[in-house]
Coordinates of C-alpha atoms in Angstrom, one line a residue:
G8 CA 9.2 -32.9 -18.6
E9 CA 11.8 -32.6 -15.9
G10 CA 12.5 -29.5 -13.9
E11 CA 13.0 -28.2 -10.4
M12 CA 11.6 -25.5 -8.1
M13 CA 13.5 -22.2 -7.7
M14 CA 16.0 -22.4 -4.8
S15 CA 16.7 -19.8 -2.2
S16 CA 19.8 -20.6 -0.1
M17 CA 21.1 -23.5 1.9
G18 CA 19.3 -26.0 -0.2
K19 CA 15.8 -24.6 0.6
V20 CA 13.1 -24.1 -2.0
R21 CA 11.7 -20.6 -2.7
T22 CA 8.1 -21.5 -1.9
A23 CA 5.3 -20.5 -4.2
A24 CA 2.4 -21.9 -2.0
T25 CA -0.8 -22.2 -4.1
F26 CA 0.6 -19.9 -6.8
S27 CA 2.5 -20.9 -9.9
F28 CA 5.4 -18.7 -9.1
V29 CA 6.8 -16.7 -6.2
T30 CA 5.4 -13.5 -7.6
G31 CA 2.0 -14.6 -6.3
V32 CA 3.4 -14.9 -2.8
V33 CA 4.9 -11.4 -3.1
S34 CA 1.6 -9.8 -4.1
Y35 CA -0.5 -11.8 -1.6
F36 CA 1.7 -11.2 1.4
A37 CA 1.8 -7.4 0.6
L38 CA -2.0 -7.4 0.4
A39 CA -2.3 -9.3 3.6
T40 CA 0.1 -7.0 5.4
G41 CA -2.1 -4.0 4.4
F42 CA -5.2 -5.6 5.8
L43 CA -3.5 -6.8 9.0
V44 CA -1.9 -3.4 9.8
W45 CA -5.3 -1.7 9.2
A46 CA -7.1 -4.2 11.5
V47 CA -4.5 -3.8 14.2
L48 CA -4.9 0.0 14.1
R49 CA -8.7 -0.3 14.0
R50 CA -8.8 -3.0 16.7
T51 CA -12.6 -3.4 16.4
V52 CA -12.5 -5.3 13.0
Y53 CA -11.4 -8.7 14.1
K54 CA -11.0 -10.7 17.3
H55 CA -7.7 -10.3 19.1
W56 CA -6.9 -14.0 18.9
L57 CA -7.4 -13.9 15.1
L58 CA -5.1 -10.9 14.8
A59 CA -2.4 -12.7 16.8
A60 CA -2.7 -15.8 14.7
A61 CA -2.7 -13.9 11.4
G62 CA 0.3 -11.8 12.5
T63 CA 2.2 -14.8 13.6
A64 CA 1.5 -16.6 10.3
L65 CA 2.4 -13.5 8.3
V66 CA 5.8 -13.1 10.0
I67 CA 6.7 -16.7 9.7
G68 CA 5.5 -16.8 6.1
I69 CA 7.7 -13.9 5.1
V70 CA 10.7 -15.5 6.8
V71 CA 10.4 -18.9 5.2
S72 CA 9.6 -17.5 1.8
G73 CA 13.3 -17.1 1.0
S74 CA 12.4 -14.2 -1.3
R75 CA 13.8 -10.7 -1.1
S76 CA 10.8 -9.3 -3.0
V77 CA 8.4 -10.5 -0.3
V78 CA 10.4 -8.7 2.4
G79 CA 10.6 -5.5 0.3
A80 CA 6.9 -5.5 -0.7
C81 CA 5.8 -5.9 3.0
A82 CA 8.3 -3.3 4.1
V83 CA 6.9 -0.8 1.7
V84 CA 3.4 -1.3 3.2
I85 CA 4.7 -0.9 6.7
A86 CA 6.7 2.2 5.7
S87 CA 3.5 3.8 4.5
L88 CA 2.6 4.2 8.2
A89 CA 5.0 7.1 8.3
I90 CA 2.6 9.0 6.0
V91 CA -0.3 8.1 8.2
L92 CA 1.5 9.5 11.3
F93 CA 2.5 12.6 9.4
L94 CA -1.0 13.4 8.2
R95 CA -2.9 12.2 11.2
R96 CA -1.1 13.3 14.3
D97 CA -3.9 12.1 16.5
S98 CA -3.1 8.5 15.7
V99 CA 0.3 8.6 17.4
N100 CA -0.9 7.5 20.8
R101 CA -3.0 4.7 19.3
F102 CA 0.0 3.6 17.2
G103 CA 2.3 3.6 20.3
Q104 CA 0.0 1.2 22.1
T105 CA -0.3 -1.1 19.1
L106 CA 3.5 -1.1 18.7
L107 CA 4.0 -2.4 22.2
I108 CA 1.7 -5.3 21.5
V109 CA 3.5 -6.0 18.2
V110 CA 6.9 -6.0 19.9
V111 CA 5.8 -8.5 22.5
L112 CA 4.2 -10.8 19.9
G113 CA 7.2 -10.5 17.7
F114 CA 9.6 -11.4 20.5
I115 CA 7.6 -14.6 21.1
V116 CA 7.5 -15.5 17.4
T117 CA 11.3 -15.0 16.9
R118 CA 11.9 -17.6 19.6
T119 CA 10.2 -20.4 17.5
P120 CA 12.5 -22.9 15.7
I121 CA 10.9 -22.4 12.3
F122 CA 11.5 -18.7 12.5
K123 CA 15.1 -19.1 13.4
E124 CA 15.7 -21.5 10.5
G125 CA 13.8 -19.4 8.0
F126 CA 15.6 -16.2 9.2
T127 CA 19.0 -17.9 8.7
V128 CA 18.1 -19.0 5.2
L129 CA 16.7 -15.6 4.3
S130 CA 19.7 -13.7 5.7
T131 CA 22.0 -16.0 3.8
R132 CA 20.1 -15.3 0.6
F133 CA 20.6 -11.5 1.1
T134 CA 24.3 -12.0 1.8
E135 CA 24.9 -14.2 -1.2
V136 CA 23.2 -11.8 -3.6
A137 CA 25.1 -8.9 -2.1
E138 CA 28.4 -10.7 -2.5
A139 CA 27.7 -11.8 -6.0
S140 CA 26.8 -8.3 -7.1
E141 CA 29.5 -6.7 -5.0
Q142 CA 26.9 -4.4 -3.5
S143 CA 25.5 -3.8 0.0
V144 CA 22.2 -5.4 0.9
M145 CA 20.3 -2.0 0.8
H146 CA 21.9 -1.0 -2.5
G147 CA 20.9 -4.4 -3.9
L148 CA 17.2 -3.8 -2.9
V149 CA 17.2 -0.3 -4.4
T150 CA 18.8 -1.6 -7.6
R151 CA 16.2 -4.4 -7.8
V152 CA 13.4 -1.8 -7.8
L153 CA 15.0 0.8 -10.1
G154 CA 16.8 -1.6 -12.4
D155 CA 13.7 -2.0 -14.6
F156 CA 13.6 1.7 -15.3
V157 CA 17.3 1.7 -16.3
E158 CA 16.7 -1.3 -18.6
G159 CA 13.6 0.4 -20.0
F160 CA 15.6 3.5 -20.9
Y161 CA 18.0 1.3 -22.8
A162 CA 15.1 -0.3 -24.7
F163 CA 13.7 3.1 -25.5
T164 CA 16.8 4.0 -27.5
K165 CA 17.0 0.6 -29.3
A166 CA 13.3 -0.2 -30.1
P167 CA 11.9 0.2 -33.6
F168 CA 9.5 3.1 -34.1
L169 CA 6.4 0.9 -34.2
G170 CA 7.9 -1.9 -32.2
Y171 CA 8.0 -5.7 -32.9
G172 CA 4.3 -6.3 -32.3
L173 CA 1.8 -6.2 -29.4
G174 CA 2.1 -9.3 -27.1
V175 CA 5.3 -10.6 -28.6
G176 CA 7.2 -10.2 -25.4
T177 CA 4.7 -12.1 -23.2
N178 CA 4.9 -15.8 -22.4
A179 CA 1.7 -16.5 -24.3
G180 CA 3.0 -14.6 -27.3
A181 CA 6.2 -16.7 -27.3
K182 CA 4.1 -19.8 -27.0
F183 CA 2.1 -18.9 -30.2
I184 CA 5.2 -17.9 -32.2
T185 CA 7.8 -20.5 -31.2
G186 CA 5.8 -23.2 -29.5
R187 CA 7.7 -22.7 -26.2
S188 CA 7.0 -20.3 -23.3
G189 CA 9.6 -17.8 -22.6
F190 CA 10.8 -14.2 -23.0
L191 CA 11.5 -13.4 -26.6
L192 CA 12.3 -9.7 -26.1
T193 CA 13.1 -9.0 -22.5
E194 CA 11.9 -9.9 -19.0
G195 CA 11.4 -6.3 -17.7
E196 CA 8.0 -4.7 -18.1
L197 CA 9.1 -1.2 -19.3
S198 CA 11.6 -2.6 -21.8
R199 CA 9.0 -5.1 -23.1
I200 CA 6.5 -2.2 -23.7
F201 CA 9.0 -0.2 -25.7
F202 CA 10.1 -3.2 -27.8
E203 CA 6.5 -4.2 -28.5
I204 CA 4.9 -0.9 -29.4
G205 CA 7.8 1.4 -30.0
P206 CA 9.1 4.4 -28.1
V207 CA 6.3 6.9 -28.9
L208 CA 3.3 4.7 -28.0
G209 CA 5.5 3.2 -25.2
V210 CA 6.0 6.6 -23.5
A211 CA 2.3 7.3 -23.8
Y212 CA 1.3 4.0 -22.2
V213 CA 3.9 4.3 -19.4
G214 CA 2.8 7.9 -18.8
L215 CA -0.8 6.7 -18.6
R216 CA 0.1 4.1 -16.0
C217 CA 2.1 6.6 -14.0
A218 CA -0.7 9.2 -14.1
L219 CA -3.2 6.6 -12.9
V220 CA -0.9 5.8 -10.0
V221 CA -0.5 9.5 -9.1
W222 CA -4.3 10.1 -9.3
I223 CA -5.2 7.1 -7.1
G224 CA -2.4 8.0 -4.7
V225 CA -3.8 11.5 -4.2
L226 CA -7.2 10.0 -3.5
C227 CA -5.8 7.7 -0.9
L228 CA -4.0 10.6 0.8
R229 CA -7.3 12.5 1.0
S230 CA -8.8 9.4 2.7
V231 CA -6.0 9.4 5.3
K232 CA -6.7 13.1 6.1
Q233 CA -10.3 12.1 6.8
G234 CA -9.3 9.2 9.1
N235 CA -9.5 6.3 6.6
V236 CA -6.1 4.6 6.3
L237 CA -7.1 1.4 4.6
P238 CA -6.9 2.8 1.0
L239 CA -3.3 4.0 1.5
L240 CA -2.2 0.6 3.0
L241 CA -3.7 -1.3 0.1
F242 CA -2.4 1.2 -2.5
S243 CA 1.1 0.9 -1.0
S244 CA 1.1 -2.8 -1.9
S245 CA 0.1 -2.2 -5.5
F246 CA 1.5 1.1 -6.8
L247 CA 4.9 -0.4 -7.7
P248 CA 3.4 -3.2 -9.8
M249 CA 1.0 -0.6 -11.3
I250 CA 4.0 1.4 -12.5
S251 CA 6.5 -1.3 -13.6
G252 CA 4.9 -4.7 -12.8
Q253 CA 5.0 -7.4 -15.5
F254 CA 1.5 -7.2 -16.9
G255 CA 2.4 -10.0 -19.3
Q256 CA 2.4 -12.3 -16.2
P257 CA -1.2 -13.0 -15.2
T258 CA -0.6 -13.2 -11.4
I259 CA 1.0 -9.8 -11.2
L260 CA -1.6 -8.2 -13.5
G261 CA -4.4 -9.8 -11.5
F262 CA -3.2 -8.7 -8.1
S263 CA -2.4 -5.2 -9.4
V264 CA -5.9 -4.6 -10.7
F265 CA -7.6 -6.4 -7.8
T266 CA -5.6 -4.6 -5.0
T267 CA -5.9 -1.2 -6.6
G268 CA -9.6 -1.8 -7.1
L269 CA -9.9 -2.6 -3.4
A270 CA -8.1 0.6 -2.5
L271 CA -10.6 2.6 -4.5
A272 CA -13.5 0.6 -3.0
A273 CA -12.2 1.2 0.6
R274 CA -12.7 5.0 0.0
N275 CA -16.4 4.4 0.3
E276 CA -16.1 4.3 4.1
E277 CA -15.3 8.0 4.5
Q278 CA -17.5 9.0 1.6
F279 CA -20.6 7.7 3.2
L280 CA -19.8 7.6 6.9
I281 CA -17.1 10.0 7.9
P282 CA -18.6 13.3 6.4
A283 CA -21.8 12.7 8.3
E284 CA -19.9 12.0 11.5
L285 CA -17.7 15.1 11.0
K286 CA -20.8 17.2 10.3
E287 CA -22.6 15.9 13.4
R288 CA -19.4 16.4 15.5
S289 CA -18.9 20.0 14.3
R290 CA -22.5 20.8 15.0
S291 CA -22.3 19.5 18.5
L292 CA -19.1 21.4 19.2
S293 CA -20.5 24.6 17.8
S294 CA -23.5 24.3 20.1
K295 CA -21.5 23.5 23.2
N296 CA -18.5 25.8 22.9
V297 CA -20.3 29.1 22.5
V298 CA -18.2 31.9 24.0
R299 CA -20.1 35.1 24.8
T300 CA -18.3 38.4 25.0
R301 CA -21.1 40.1 27.1
S302 CA -24.2 39.1 28.9
I303 CA -27.7 38.8 27.5
H304 CA -28.8 42.1 29.1
A305 CA -25.8 44.0 27.8
E306 CA -26.4 42.5 24.3
R307 CA -30.0 43.9 24.4
L308 CA -28.8 47.3 25.7
H309 CA -26.1 47.8 23.0
S310 CA -27.8 46.1 20.1
S311 CA -28.4 48.4 17.1
N312 CA -31.4 46.5 15.9
L313 CA -33.7 47.3 18.8
G314 CA -37.3 47.9 17.7
N315 CA -40.6 48.6 19.3
S316 CA -41.1 44.9 19.7
Q317 CA -38.1 44.5 22.0
S318 CA -39.1 42.7 25.2
N319 CA -37.7 43.8 28.5
G320 CA -39.0 40.8 30.4
S321 CA -40.8 41.6 33.7
V322 CA -40.2 45.4 33.3
D323 CA -42.8 45.5 30.5
R324 CA -45.4 44.3 32.9

């Protein structure tokens, strides 16, 4: 049938790339940002020219996406560096050197025509949405993140005790029931859960997802303390979809599970390498930095465990 792509602003299409919808771009760019930031901090993972090319492509891709969600998702990943700097003070100097390189590369990228055009379209998109909702740009972003929770609370008070049926609110469920794909109940994830399975089971399921996120988040913070920042960077790109992402949409569900699984798998680095390195380092430090309070001869003289086998060196002979 006939249709059209979703538009951003100024007549530009909100690109979906190889995905069926822009939600795939949001998840992919957030995941790519986590890997890129980790590689830049690590420096020895990829070649410098590859990092420069990937960074340039990522920045331009974000700008020309025309999506506020892409900007927000990547911003959350970058903001997680504040936790890294707080828990690992020794990484401040390394981060400062990396920041200088990023600023120089960013200055060059912002001078390209495609970046200027994409930035104009994206800023216009932000402004139009803010004017339409009569809110500031920052307030609109916060509302976009927390709005699902507000809608979920409303659904909690209106849903039947056992709900309308599992899967009814998904696109696939709508296709089976009506023959057309769509949202029969609601588009938000939390409200869909409450309408499908009722308030009691809905609270239990949402609580399970939140508890899982907290548990994995604690594990990632432990990894940061041991010097492994990759799990936290990956987790920062998937924890919001894990809490309130639309699991009825396959792309969001797939990226949430895949990215969170990668975050857990990335913890293998400190589990198998870092403890051994720390043990070896502490052993070497303990052998080198021995501070004696008195000489060897004074130790022999004042020791309370002297026996008949005590040797006095050449005096015995």
